[in-house]
PDB file of C-alpha atoms in Angstrom:
ATOM      1  CA  MET Z  15     -52.227   6.468 -60.186  1.00 38.00           C
ATOM      2  CA  LEU Z  16     -50.163   4.157 -62.409  1.00 42.00           C
ATOM      3  CA  ASP Z  17     -52.062   0.965 -63.234  1.00 41.00           C
ATOM      4  CA  LEU Z  18     -49.550  -1.910 -63.108  1.00 42.00           C
ATOM      5  CA  GLY Z  19     -52.069  -4.308 -64.567  1.00 40.00           C
ATOM      6  CA  ARG Z  20     -51.899  -2.431 -67.841  1.00 40.00           C
ATOM      7  CA  ILE Z  21     -48.110  -2.267 -68.136  1.00 43.00           C
ATOM      8  CA  ALA Z  22     -46.508  -4.521 -70.721  1.00 41.00           C
ATOM      9  CA  ALA Z  23     -43.177  -2.773 -70.843  1.00 45.00           C
ATOM     10  CA  ILE Z  24     -41.989   0.771 -70.200  1.00 46.00           C
ATOM     11  CA  PRO Z  25     -39.214   1.956 -72.510  1.00 45.00           C
ATOM     12  CA  ASP Z  26     -36.946   4.256 -70.524  1.00 42.00           C
ATOM     13  CA  GLY Z  27     -37.882   7.916 -71.041  1.00 41.00           C
ATOM     14  CA  GLU Z  28     -40.898   7.188 -73.252  1.00 43.00           C
ATOM     15  CA  PHE Z  29     -44.676   7.133 -72.782  1.00 39.00           C
ATOM     16  CA  VAL Z  30     -46.666   3.937 -73.191  1.00 44.00           C
ATOM     17  CA  SER Z  31     -50.062   3.654 -74.838  1.00 42.00           C
ATOM     18  CA  GLY Z  32     -52.916   3.025 -72.397  1.00 44.00           C
ATOM     19  CA  LEU Z  33     -51.234   4.620 -69.396  1.00 50.00           C
ATOM     20  CA  PRO Z  34     -52.675   7.678 -67.636  1.00 54.00           C
ATOM     21  CA  ASP Z  35     -51.760  10.978 -69.212  1.00 59.00           C
ATOM     22  CA  LEU Z  36     -48.612  11.595 -67.187  1.00 59.00           C
ATOM     23  CA  ALA Z  37     -45.875  14.055 -67.903  1.00 65.00           C
ATOM     24  CA  ALA Z  38     -42.414  12.651 -68.482  1.00 61.00           C
ATOM     25  CA  GLY Z  39     -41.274  13.717 -65.011  1.00 69.00           C
ATOM     26  CA  GLU Z  40     -44.257  12.098 -63.330  1.00 75.00           C
ATOM     27  CA  LEU Z  41     -43.802   8.879 -65.248  1.00 70.00           C
ATOM     28  CA  GLU Z  42     -40.111   8.804 -64.399  1.00 75.00           C
ATOM     29  CA  HIS Z  43     -40.912   9.303 -60.697  1.00 79.00           C
ATOM     30  CA  ALA Z  44     -43.529   6.539 -60.813  1.00 79.00           C
ATOM     31  CA  ALA Z  45     -41.014   4.197 -62.425  1.00 75.00           C
ATOM     32  CA  GLU Z  46     -38.446   5.003 -59.719  1.00 80.00           C
ATOM     33  CA  VAL Z  47     -40.973   4.217 -56.971  1.00 81.00           C
ATOM     34  CA  LEU Z  48     -41.944   0.942 -58.591  1.00 81.00           C
ATOM     35  CA  LEU Z  49     -38.302   0.012 -59.054  1.00 80.00           C
ATOM     36  CA  ALA Z  50     -37.669   0.684 -55.372  1.00 80.00           C
ATOM     37  CA  LEU Z  51     -40.625  -1.578 -54.496  1.00 81.00           C
ATOM     38  CA  ARG Z  52     -39.235  -4.281 -56.829  1.00 79.00           C
ATOM     39  CA  LEU Z  53     -42.483  -4.142 -58.822  1.00 82.00           C
ATOM     40  CA  LEU Z  54     -40.529  -3.167 -61.952  1.00 81.00           C
ATOM     41  CA  ARG Z  55     -37.169  -4.473 -63.097  1.00 79.00           C
ATOM     42  CA  PRO Z  56     -34.970  -4.071 -66.182  1.00 81.00           C
ATOM     43  CA  ALA Z  57     -35.643  -6.626 -68.861  1.00 82.00           C
ATOM     44  CA  PRO Z  58     -32.850  -9.204 -69.341  1.00 82.00           C
ATOM     45  CA  GLY Z  59     -30.389  -7.781 -71.830  1.00 79.00           C
ATOM     46  CA  ARG Z  60     -32.412  -4.559 -72.142  1.00 79.00           C
ATOM     47  CA  PRO Z  61     -31.550  -2.238 -69.242  1.00 74.00           C
ATOM     48  CA  ASP Z  62     -33.485   0.536 -70.966  1.00 75.00           C
ATOM     49  CA  LEU Z  63     -36.696  -1.529 -70.890  1.00 80.00           C
ATOM     50  CA  LEU Z  64     -38.657  -2.013 -67.622  1.00 79.00           C
ATOM     51  CA  ILE Z  65     -40.989  -4.996 -67.131  1.00 82.00           C
ATOM     52  CA  PRO Z  66     -43.455  -5.681 -64.255  1.00 84.00           C
ATOM     53  CA  THR Z  67     -42.664  -8.176 -61.468  1.00 83.00           C
ATOM     54  CA  SER Z  68     -45.042 -10.344 -59.482  1.00 82.00           C
ATOM     55  CA  PRO Z  69     -45.900  -8.714 -56.115  1.00 84.00           C
ATOM     56  CA  GLU Z  70     -45.114 -12.075 -54.497  1.00 81.00           C
ATOM     57  CA  ALA Z  71     -41.635 -12.118 -56.024  1.00 80.00           C
ATOM     58  CA  ALA Z  72     -41.177  -8.442 -55.125  1.00 79.00           C
ATOM     59  CA  ALA Z  73     -42.097  -9.180 -51.510  1.00 79.00           C
ATOM     60  CA  ALA Z  74     -39.628 -12.058 -51.363  1.00 78.00           C
ATOM     61  CA  GLU Z  75     -36.842  -9.872 -52.752  1.00 79.00           C
ATOM     62  CA  ALA Z  76     -37.651  -6.890 -50.517  1.00 78.00           C
ATOM     63  CA  LEU Z  77     -38.198  -8.867 -47.308  1.00 80.00           C
ATOM     64  CA  GLY Z  78     -35.541 -11.504 -47.815  1.00 80.00           C
ATOM     65  CA  PRO Z  79     -32.743  -9.544 -46.089  1.00 83.00           C
ATOM     66  CA  LEU Z  80     -35.042  -8.579 -43.206  1.00 83.00           C
ATOM     67  CA  GLU Z  81     -36.154 -12.172 -42.689  1.00 84.00           C
ATOM     68  CA  ALA Z  82     -32.525 -13.267 -42.730  1.00 86.00           C
ATOM     69  CA  ARG Z  83     -31.687 -10.748 -40.005  1.00 88.00           C
ATOM     70  CA  ILE Z  84     -34.697 -11.938 -37.951  1.00 90.00           C
ATOM     71  CA  ALA Z  85     -33.579 -15.548 -38.328  1.00 88.00           C
ATOM     72  CA  GLU Z  86     -30.069 -14.625 -37.233  1.00 90.00           C
ATOM     73  CA  ALA Z  87     -31.409 -12.735 -34.208  1.00 91.00           C
ATOM     74  CA  SER Z  88     -33.553 -15.764 -33.334  1.00 90.00           C
ATOM     75  CA  ARG Z  89     -30.510 -18.064 -33.534  1.00 91.00           C
ATOM     76  CA  HIS Z  90     -28.574 -15.679 -31.310  1.00 91.00           C
ATOM     77  CA  ALA Z  91     -31.425 -15.537 -28.765  1.00 90.00           C
ATOM     78  CA  GLN Z  92     -31.584 -19.336 -28.681  1.00 90.00           C
ATOM     79  CA  ALA Z  93     -27.825 -19.560 -28.183  1.00 90.00           C
ATOM     80  CA  VAL Z  94     -28.015 -17.164 -25.226  1.00 90.00           C
ATOM     81  CA  ARG Z  95     -30.957 -19.121 -23.801  1.00 87.00           C
ATOM     82  CA  ASP Z  96     -29.020 -22.387 -24.113  1.00 88.00           C
ATOM     83  CA  GLU Z  97     -25.982 -20.872 -22.387  1.00 88.00           C
ATOM     84  CA  LEU Z  98     -28.102 -19.635 -19.468  1.00 86.00           C
ATOM     85  CA  GLN Z  99     -30.011 -22.920 -19.281  1.00 85.00           C
ATOM     86  CA  ALA Z 100     -26.706 -24.747 -18.954  1.00 87.00           C
ATOM     87  CA  LEU Z 101     -26.236 -22.977 -15.609  1.00 84.00           C
ATOM     88  CA  MET Z 102     -29.454 -24.471 -14.162  1.00 80.00           C
ATOM     89  CA  PRO Z 103     -27.837 -27.639 -12.690  1.00 82.00           C
ATOM     90  CA  ARG Z 104     -25.371 -25.502 -10.769  1.00 82.00           C
ATOM     91  CA  TYR Z 105     -28.146 -23.165  -9.644  1.00 77.00           C
ATOM     92  CA  ARG Z 106     -30.317 -26.061  -8.466  1.00 70.00           C
ATOM     93  CA  SER Z 107     -27.384 -27.622  -6.652  1.00 74.00           C
ATOM     94  CA  SER Z 108     -26.782 -24.320  -4.903  1.00 74.00           C
ATOM     95  CA  LEU Z 109     -30.460 -24.109  -3.936  1.00 64.00           C
ATOM     96  CA  ARG Z 110     -30.380 -27.609  -2.476  1.00 61.00           C
ATOM     97  CA  GLU Z 111     -27.200 -26.870  -0.545  1.00 65.00           C
ATOM     98  CA  ARG Z 112     -28.638 -23.674   0.914  1.00 61.00           C
ATOM     99  CA  GLY Z 113     -31.818 -25.571   1.692  1.00 54.00           C
ATOM    100  CA  ARG Z 114     -29.881 -28.137   3.701  1.00 54.00           C
ATOM    101  CA  GLN Z 115     -28.094 -25.382   5.589  1.00 50.00           C
ATOM    102  CA  ALA Z 116     -30.985 -23.011   6.250  1.00 52.00           C
ATOM    103  CA  GLY Z 117     -33.971 -25.351   6.007  1.00 55.00           C
ATOM    104  CA  GLY Z 118     -35.642 -23.305   3.268  1.00 68.00           C
ATOM    105  CA  ASP Z 119     -35.241 -21.125   0.204  1.00 80.00           C
ATOM    106  CA  ARG Z 120     -37.165 -17.976  -0.592  1.00 82.00           C
ATOM    107  CA  LEU Z 121     -38.686 -17.964  -4.077  1.00 86.00           C
ATOM    108  CA  PRO Z 122     -39.212 -14.292  -4.936  1.00 83.00           C
ATOM    109  CA  ASP Z 123     -42.069 -14.339  -7.456  1.00 83.00           C
ATOM    110  CA  LEU Z 124     -44.835 -16.406  -9.031  1.00 84.00           C
ATOM    111  CA  ARG Z 125     -42.741 -17.279 -12.067  1.00 85.00           C
ATOM    112  CA  THR Z 126     -40.005 -18.805  -9.930  1.00 87.00           C
ATOM    113  CA  VAL Z 127     -42.557 -20.563  -7.736  1.00 88.00           C
ATOM    114  CA  SER Z 128     -44.263 -22.075 -10.794  1.00 86.00           C
ATOM    115  CA  ALA Z 129     -40.940 -23.277 -12.215  1.00 87.00           C
ATOM    116  CA  MET Z 130     -39.917 -24.930  -8.946  1.00 89.00           C
ATOM    117  CA  LEU Z 131     -43.355 -26.506  -8.483  1.00 89.00           C
ATOM    118  CA  THR Z 132     -43.082 -28.007 -11.973  1.00 88.00           C
ATOM    119  CA  GLU Z 133     -39.598 -29.315 -11.179  1.00 89.00           C
ATOM    120  CA  GLU Z 134     -40.628 -30.943  -7.890  1.00 92.00           C
ATOM    121  CA  ALA Z 135     -43.779 -32.361  -9.497  1.00 91.00           C
ATOM    122  CA  ALA Z 136     -41.612 -34.042 -12.140  1.00 90.00           C
ATOM    123  CA  ARG Z 137     -39.478 -35.578  -9.357  1.00 91.00           C
ATOM    124  CA  CYS Z 138     -42.447 -36.715  -7.255  1.00 93.00           C
ATOM    125  CA  ARG Z 139     -42.841 -40.496  -7.110  1.00 93.00           C
ATOM    126  CA  GLU Z 140     -45.206 -41.385  -4.242  1.00 94.00           C
ATOM    127  CA  GLU Z 141     -47.606 -38.662  -3.104  1.00 96.00           C
ATOM    128  CA  VAL Z 142     -48.411 -34.976  -3.125  1.00 96.00           C
ATOM    129  CA  PHE Z 143     -50.894 -33.177  -0.924  1.00 96.00           C
ATOM    130  CA  THR Z 144     -52.113 -29.602  -1.053  1.00 95.00           C
ATOM    131  CA  ILE Z 145     -53.945 -27.281   1.311  1.00 95.00           C
ATOM    132  CA  GLN Z 146     -55.822 -24.599  -0.649  1.00 91.00           C
ATOM    133  CA  PRO Z 147     -57.668 -22.139   1.626  1.00 89.00           C
ATOM    134  CA  GLY Z 148     -60.003 -19.519   0.203  1.00 80.00           C
ATOM    135  CA  GLY Z 149     -62.706 -19.928  -2.410  1.00 73.00           C
ATOM    136  CA  GLY Z 150     -62.320 -21.320  -5.913  1.00 70.00           C
ATOM    137  CA  ARG Z 151     -58.986 -21.027  -7.682  1.00 72.00           C
ATOM    138  CA  GLN Z 152     -58.380 -18.805 -10.709  1.00 72.00           C
ATOM    139  CA  PRO Z 153     -59.127 -20.510 -14.066  1.00 71.00           C
ATOM    140  CA  GLY Z 154     -55.679 -19.591 -15.402  1.00 72.00           C
ATOM    141  CA  ARG Z 155     -53.913 -21.263 -12.480  1.00 74.00           C
ATOM    142  CA  LEU Z 156     -56.079 -24.360 -12.844  1.00 78.00           C
ATOM    143  CA  ALA Z 157     -55.360 -24.580 -16.574  1.00 77.00           C
ATOM    144  CA  GLU Z 158     -51.613 -24.473 -15.862  1.00 75.00           C
ATOM    145  CA  ALA Z 159     -51.926 -27.218 -13.245  1.00 81.00           C
ATOM    146  CA  VAL Z 160     -54.004 -29.757 -15.214  1.00 85.00           C
ATOM    147  CA  SER Z 161     -51.246 -31.249 -17.396  1.00 84.00           C
ATOM    148  CA  ARG Z 162     -48.735 -31.257 -14.541  1.00 86.00           C
ATOM    149  CA  ASP Z 163     -51.173 -32.993 -12.181  1.00 90.00           C
ATOM    150  CA  LEU Z 164     -52.356 -35.537 -14.743  1.00 91.00           C
ATOM    151  CA  ALA Z 165     -48.735 -36.452 -15.468  1.00 90.00           C
ATOM    152  CA  MET Z 166     -48.191 -37.246 -11.775  1.00 93.00           C
ATOM    153  CA  LEU Z 167     -51.367 -39.320 -11.586  1.00 94.00           C
ATOM    154  CA  GLN Z 168     -50.298 -41.300 -14.636  1.00 93.00           C
ATOM    155  CA  ARG Z 169     -47.032 -42.151 -12.845  1.00 93.00           C
ATOM    156  CA  GLY Z 170     -49.016 -43.576  -9.939  1.00 94.00           C
ATOM    157  CA  VAL Z 171     -48.554 -40.620  -7.587  1.00 95.00           C
ATOM    158  CA  ARG Z 172     -51.292 -40.301  -4.960  1.00 95.00           C
ATOM    159  CA  MET Z 173     -52.758 -36.795  -5.053  1.00 96.00           C
ATOM    160  CA  ARG Z 174     -54.910 -35.297  -2.281  1.00 96.00           C
ATOM    161  CA  THR Z 175     -56.148 -31.709  -1.981  1.00 94.00           C
ATOM    162  CA  LEU Z 176     -58.053 -29.898   0.741  1.00 95.00           C
ATOM    163  CA  TYR Z 177     -60.302 -26.982  -0.244  1.00 91.00           C
ATOM    164  CA  GLN Z 178     -62.686 -24.925   1.817  1.00 89.00           C
ATOM    165  CA  HIS Z 179     -66.425 -25.587   1.483  1.00 86.00           C
ATOM    166  CA  SER Z 180     -66.841 -22.300  -0.396  1.00 83.00           C
ATOM    167  CA  ALA Z 181     -64.764 -23.670  -3.303  1.00 84.00           C
ATOM    168  CA  ARG Z 182     -67.617 -26.055  -4.148  1.00 83.00           C
ATOM    169  CA  SER Z 183     -69.626 -23.230  -5.710  1.00 78.00           C
ATOM    170  CA  ASN Z 184     -66.828 -22.201  -8.097  1.00 77.00           C
ATOM    171  CA  LEU Z 185     -67.428 -23.545 -11.628  1.00 79.00           C
ATOM    172  CA  ALA Z 186     -63.759 -23.597 -12.663  1.00 81.00           C
ATOM    173  CA  THR Z 187     -62.810 -25.502  -9.515  1.00 84.00           C
ATOM    174  CA  GLN Z 188     -65.721 -27.916  -9.991  1.00 84.00           C
ATOM    175  CA  GLY Z 189     -64.569 -28.764 -13.520  1.00 84.00           C
ATOM    176  CA  TYR Z 190     -60.945 -29.151 -12.467  1.00 87.00           C
ATOM    177  CA  VAL Z 191     -61.855 -31.440  -9.561  1.00 88.00           C
ATOM    178  CA  GLU Z 192     -64.135 -33.540 -11.765  1.00 88.00           C
ATOM    179  CA  THR Z 193     -61.387 -33.975 -14.379  1.00 88.00           C
ATOM    180  CA  LEU Z 194     -58.668 -34.873 -11.885  1.00 91.00           C
ATOM    181  CA  THR Z 195     -60.962 -37.142  -9.841  1.00 91.00           C
ATOM    182  CA  ALA Z 196     -61.513 -39.194 -12.986  1.00 90.00           C
ATOM    183  CA  GLY Z 197     -57.724 -39.556 -13.135  1.00 90.00           C
ATOM    184  CA  GLY Z 198     -57.497 -40.796  -9.545  1.00 93.00           C
ATOM    185  CA  ALA Z 199     -57.019 -37.633  -7.482  1.00 93.00           C
ATOM    186  CA  GLU Z 200     -58.849 -37.160  -4.169  1.00 95.00           C
ATOM    187  CA  TYR Z 201     -60.476 -33.951  -2.913  1.00 93.00           C
ATOM    188  CA  ARG Z 202     -62.132 -32.985   0.350  1.00 93.00           C
ATOM    189  CA  THR Z 203     -63.393 -29.730   1.831  1.00 90.00           C
ATOM    190  CA  ALA Z 204     -63.537 -28.216   5.316  1.00 90.00           C
ATOM    191  CA  PRO Z 205     -65.103 -25.019   6.695  1.00 87.00           C
ATOM    192  CA  GLU Z 206     -61.730 -23.536   7.716  1.00 87.00           C
ATOM    193  CA  LEU Z 207     -58.144 -24.268   6.720  1.00 90.00           C
ATOM    194  CA  PRO Z 208     -54.752 -22.956   7.821  1.00 87.00           C
ATOM    195  CA  ASP Z 209     -52.358 -21.378   5.341  1.00 88.00           C
ATOM    196  CA  ARG Z 210     -51.649 -22.696   1.843  1.00 90.00           C
ATOM    197  CA  ALA Z 211     -49.137 -25.539   1.538  1.00 94.00           C
ATOM    198  CA  VAL Z 212     -47.937 -28.060  -1.058  1.00 95.00           C
ATOM    199  CA  VAL Z 213     -45.890 -31.081   0.037  1.00 96.00           C
ATOM    200  CA  PHE Z 214     -44.180 -33.586  -2.291  1.00 96.00           C
ATOM    201  CA  ASP Z 215     -43.229 -37.079  -1.113  1.00 95.00           C
ATOM    202  CA  ARG Z 216     -43.327 -35.859   2.522  1.00 95.00           C
ATOM    203  CA  SER Z 217     -39.862 -34.396   1.997  1.00 93.00           C
ATOM    204  CA  VAL Z 218     -40.208 -30.945   0.424  1.00 94.00           C
ATOM    205  CA  ALA Z 219     -42.865 -28.285   1.031  1.00 95.00           C
ATOM    206  CA  PHE Z 220     -43.907 -24.970  -0.486  1.00 95.00           C
ATOM    207  CA  LEU Z 221     -45.267 -22.362   1.928  1.00 93.00           C
ATOM    208  CA  PRO Z 222     -46.411 -18.787   1.129  1.00 89.00           C
ATOM    209  CA  THR Z 223     -44.297 -15.787   2.009  1.00 84.00           C
ATOM    210  CA  ARG Z 224     -45.892 -12.886   3.823  1.00 69.00           C
ATOM    211  CA  ALA Z 225     -45.360  -9.232   2.952  1.00 56.00           C
ATOM    212  CA  GLU Z 226     -45.980  -6.518   5.527  1.00 49.00           C
ATOM    213  CA  ASP Z 227     -49.181  -5.454   3.777  1.00 46.00           C
ATOM    214  CA  GLY Z 228     -50.605  -8.921   3.202  1.00 44.00           C
ATOM    215  CA  THR Z 229     -49.902 -11.990   1.097  1.00 51.00           C
ATOM    216  CA  GLY Z 230     -46.715 -11.914  -0.960  1.00 61.00           C
ATOM    217  CA  ASP Z 231     -46.337 -13.329  -4.465  1.00 73.00           C
ATOM    218  CA  GLY Z 232     -43.473 -15.664  -3.626  1.00 84.00           C
ATOM    219  CA  ALA Z 233     -43.043 -18.790  -1.549  1.00 90.00           C
ATOM    220  CA  VAL Z 234     -40.611 -20.544   0.746  1.00 90.00           C
ATOM    221  CA  LEU Z 235     -39.310 -23.945  -0.330  1.00 91.00           C
ATOM    222  CA  VAL Z 236     -38.788 -25.967   2.859  1.00 91.00           C
ATOM    223  CA  ARG Z 237     -36.743 -29.165   3.176  1.00 89.00           C
ATOM    224  CA  ASP Z 238     -36.253 -29.222   6.927  1.00 89.00           C
ATOM    225  CA  PRO Z 239     -37.555 -32.700   7.948  1.00 90.00           C
ATOM    226  CA  ASP Z 240     -39.088 -31.495  11.236  1.00 92.00           C
ATOM    227  CA  ILE Z 241     -41.081 -28.714   9.560  1.00 91.00           C
ATOM    228  CA  VAL Z 242     -42.225 -30.993   6.735  1.00 94.00           C
ATOM    229  CA  ALA Z 243     -43.227 -33.710   9.228  1.00 94.00           C
ATOM    230  CA  TYR Z 244     -45.299 -31.171  11.150  1.00 95.00           C
ATOM    231  CA  LEU Z 245     -47.105 -30.136   7.962  1.00 95.00           C
ATOM    232  CA  CYS Z 246     -47.829 -33.784   7.194  1.00 95.00           C
ATOM    233  CA  ARG Z 247     -49.402 -34.311  10.624  1.00 96.00           C
ATOM    234  CA  VAL Z 248     -51.556 -31.192  10.209  1.00 95.00           C
ATOM    235  CA  PHE Z 249     -52.738 -32.343   6.799  1.00 96.00           C
ATOM    236  CA  ASP Z 250     -53.555 -35.871   7.961  1.00 95.00           C
ATOM    237  CA  GLN Z 251     -55.669 -34.525  10.830  1.00 95.00           C
ATOM    238  CA  LEU Z 252     -57.559 -32.116   8.586  1.00 94.00           C
ATOM    239  CA  TRP Z 253     -58.089 -34.773   5.929  1.00 96.00           C
ATOM    240  CA  ALA Z 254     -59.596 -37.227   8.411  1.00 94.00           C
ATOM    241  CA  THR Z 255     -62.464 -34.858   9.303  1.00 90.00           C
ATOM    242  CA  ALA Z 256     -63.040 -33.239   5.889  1.00 92.00           C
ATOM    243  CA  THR Z 257     -65.937 -34.020   3.513  1.00 89.00           C
ATOM    244  CA  PRO Z 258     -65.270 -35.748   0.138  1.00 89.00           C
ATOM    245  CA  PHE Z 259     -65.697 -33.544  -2.931  1.00 88.00           C
ATOM    246  CA  ARG Z 260     -65.914 -35.014  -6.437  1.00 80.00           C
ATOM    247  CA  GLY Z 261     -66.736 -32.026  -8.600  1.00 69.00           C
ATOM    248  CA  SER Z 262     -69.727 -30.488 -10.310  1.00 62.00           C
ATOM    249  CA  THR Z 263     -72.780 -32.117  -8.751  1.00 56.00           C
ATOM    250  CA  GLU Z 264     -75.810 -30.220  -7.504  1.00 54.00           C
ATOM    251  CA  ALA Z 265     -75.422 -31.783  -4.061  1.00 55.00           C
ATOM    252  CA  ALA Z 266     -71.763 -30.789  -3.776  1.00 54.00           C
ATOM    253  CA  TYR Z 267     -72.600 -27.597  -1.880  1.00 57.00           C
ATOM    254  CA  ARG Z 268     -75.749 -28.794  -0.104  1.00 60.00           C
ATOM    255  CA  GLU Z 269     -74.005 -31.709   1.577  1.00 58.00           C
ATOM    256  CA  VAL Z 270     -71.723 -29.337   3.497  1.00 61.00           C
ATOM    257  CA  GLY Z 271     -74.346 -26.655   4.162  1.00 68.00           C
ATOM    258  CA  ASP Z 272     -74.920 -27.637   7.807  1.00 71.00           C
ATOM    259  CA  ASN Z 273     -71.180 -27.866   8.439  1.00 74.00           C
ATOM    260  CA  LEU Z 274     -70.605 -24.428   6.943  1.00 76.00           C
ATOM    261  CA  ARG Z 275     -73.541 -22.959   8.881  1.00 76.00           C
ATOM    262  CA  ARG Z 276     -72.202 -24.313  12.185  1.00 77.00           C
ATOM    263  CA  ALA Z 277     -68.831 -22.706  11.551  1.00 80.00           C
ATOM    264  CA  LEU Z 278     -70.463 -19.374  10.692  1.00 78.00           C
ATOM    265  CA  VAL Z 279     -72.711 -19.428  13.781  1.00 77.00           C
ATOM    266  CA  GLY Z 280     -69.736 -20.200  15.997  1.00 79.00           C
ATOM    267  CA  MET Z 281     -67.912 -17.160  14.692  1.00 82.00           C
ATOM    268  CA  LEU Z 282     -70.984 -15.007  15.230  1.00 78.00           C
ATOM    269  CA  ALA Z 283     -71.117 -16.183  18.837  1.00 75.00           C
ATOM    270  CA  GLU Z 284     -67.449 -15.208  19.198  1.00 77.00           C
ATOM    271  CA  GLY Z 285     -68.358 -11.695  18.033  1.00 77.00           C
ATOM    272  CA  ALA Z 286     -66.234 -11.903  14.888  1.00 80.00           C
ATOM    273  CA  LYS Z 287     -66.759  -9.169  12.282  1.00 83.00           C
ATOM    274  CA  ASP Z 288     -68.230  -9.895   8.872  1.00 83.00           C
ATOM    275  CA  GLU Z 289     -64.882  -9.324   7.152  1.00 86.00           C
ATOM    276  CA  VAL Z 290     -63.132 -11.778   9.476  1.00 85.00           C
ATOM    277  CA  ILE Z 291     -65.830 -14.428   9.014  1.00 83.00           C
ATOM    278  CA  ALA Z 292     -65.694 -14.058   5.215  1.00 82.00           C
ATOM    279  CA  ARG Z 293     -61.915 -14.403   5.173  1.00 82.00           C
ATOM    280  CA  ARG Z 294     -61.902 -17.441   7.482  1.00 82.00           C
ATOM    281  CA  LEU Z 295     -64.621 -19.190   5.470  1.00 82.00           C
ATOM    282  CA  GLY Z 296     -63.006 -18.328   2.127  1.00 79.00           C
ATOM    283  CA  MET Z 297     -65.996 -16.508   0.650  1.00 79.00           C
ATOM    284  CA  SER Z 298     -66.808 -13.021  -0.551  1.00 80.00           C
ATOM    285  CA  LEU Z 299     -68.092 -10.466   1.942  1.00 83.00           C
ATOM    286  CA  ARG Z 300     -71.396 -10.253   0.056  1.00 84.00           C
ATOM    287  CA  THR Z 301     -71.941 -14.017   0.207  1.00 81.00           C
ATOM    288  CA  CYS Z 302     -70.959 -14.088   3.866  1.00 81.00           C
ATOM    289  CA  ARG Z 303     -73.475 -11.380   4.766  1.00 84.00           C
ATOM    290  CA  ARG Z 304     -76.195 -13.244   2.898  1.00 82.00           C
ATOM    291  CA  HIS Z 305     -75.509 -16.362   4.979  1.00 80.00           C
ATOM    292  CA  ILE Z 306     -75.488 -14.290   8.174  1.00 79.00           C
ATOM    293  CA  ALA Z 307     -78.859 -12.739   7.298  1.00 82.00           C
ATOM    294  CA  GLU Z 308     -80.328 -16.205   6.707  1.00 79.00           C
ATOM    295  CA  VAL Z 309     -79.096 -17.418  10.111  1.00 76.00           C
ATOM    296  CA  LEU Z 310     -80.448 -14.350  11.932  1.00 77.00           C
ATOM    297  CA  LEU Z 311     -83.817 -14.784  10.246  1.00 78.00           C
ATOM    298  CA  ALA Z 312     -83.936 -18.483  11.107  1.00 74.00           C
ATOM    299  CA  VAL Z 313     -83.388 -17.935  14.860  1.00 71.00           C
ATOM    300  CA  GLY Z 314     -85.373 -14.681  15.098  1.00 74.00           C
ATOM    301  CA  ALA Z 315     -82.422 -12.620  16.282  1.00 73.00           C
ATOM    302  CA  GLU Z 316     -82.212  -8.839  16.109  1.00 70.00           C
ATOM    303  CA  SER Z 317     -78.413  -8.585  16.144  1.00 72.00           C
ATOM    304  CA  ARG Z 318     -75.458 -10.614  14.942  1.00 70.00           C
ATOM    305  CA  PHE Z 319     -74.205 -11.419  18.423  1.00 68.00           C
ATOM    306  CA  GLN Z 320     -77.694 -12.358  19.626  1.00 73.00           C
ATOM    307  CA  GLY Z 321     -78.038 -14.583  16.584  1.00 72.00           C
ATOM    308  CA  GLY Z 322     -74.848 -16.422  17.455  1.00 68.00           C
ATOM    309  CA  VAL Z 323     -75.905 -16.922  21.078  1.00 70.00           C
ATOM    310  CA  LEU Z 324     -79.418 -18.089  20.186  1.00 71.00           C
ATOM    311  CA  ALA Z 325     -78.125 -20.444  17.512  1.00 69.00           C
ATOM    312  CA  GLU Z 326     -75.606 -21.903  19.929  1.00 68.00           C
ATOM    313  CA  ARG Z 327     -78.317 -22.425  22.581  1.00 70.00           C
ATOM    314  CA  ALA Z 328     -80.461 -24.097  19.957  1.00 65.00           C
ATOM    315  CA  GLY Z 329     -77.652 -26.539  19.250  1.00 63.00           C
ATOM    316  CA  LEU Z 330     -76.932 -25.260  15.741  1.00 61.00           C
ATOM    317  CA  THR Z 331     -73.197 -25.183  16.431  1.00 55.00           C
ATOM    318  CA  ARG Z 332     -73.000 -28.837  17.499  1.00 54.00           C
ATOM    319  CA  THR Z 333     -72.131 -31.682  15.166  1.00 50.00           C
ATOM    320  CA  ASP Z 334     -74.241 -34.809  15.037  1.00 46.00           C
ATOM    321  CA  ALA Z 335     -71.658 -36.625  17.129  1.00 40.00           C
ATOM    322  CA  GLU Z 336     -71.956 -34.148  20.017  1.00 43.00           C
ATOM    323  CA  PRO Z 337     -74.520 -34.799  22.773  1.00 38.00           C
ATOM    324  CA  ASN Z 338     -77.466 -32.434  23.312  1.00 38.00           C
TER     325      ASN Z 338
END
């Protein structure tokens, strides 16, 4: 291999002292390769004399044209992006017009939903409330929401969210709630919740779409005042009976344990299957079955249905406000 560190100058067609014992053809080929890599170049005023070049300078010379083409492609991509972005006001106007005519717009995928949520959050001036059924939310979704939600709180927007009791055991949700509570947000939990909903300023709502085989990835943006007013009434009623939740405290799950147990026992008495109970309570099937086993053991029941009946007779399904 030709050692560049030992090259002072290579006269064209000659051998140089200190170089490996290469034949003239091999040395000529090596020089051609190094010239192509810009690691050798003709000496100024001596085209027959080759001198070494810094690898850094060679890289700049070799990659310069490629970097220029990349920069040009980047400028072109930005120009196309700007042209398409310029159409957004017309697109939004069209969405609003269709919303006034049909009462709602279908948002086909999560990316579109996220973009529209961000847009409505930026417009929000008074309040936003959210119904989030199921267990804890995904860490990625929570990370995306933090900056958007904090920005609303800093503008003085009132923020309220309803989770299910099962969300209290989720670490990511605990941390998110603790952070946003410090900023002024309010959180409560309930044993059961209806479908997911987000409502801004009691004037625009986001509701999930439903595919034939389950939950779809999109949403419906609703502006119809009667539908939005109905959602507001549902939320206010749920909020009034829900339990405050402030984040990652050890008592956060214990303080709703009796409430959660009553809901579970009631479903057992109805004869609901484990899968149905787990889905309604927003917990995994494994966790649900563990709770069911604890209830059956506590009342000495031999079957799920018997456990529900015995627990109901024992008053385990009644709240403290209900008479014995």
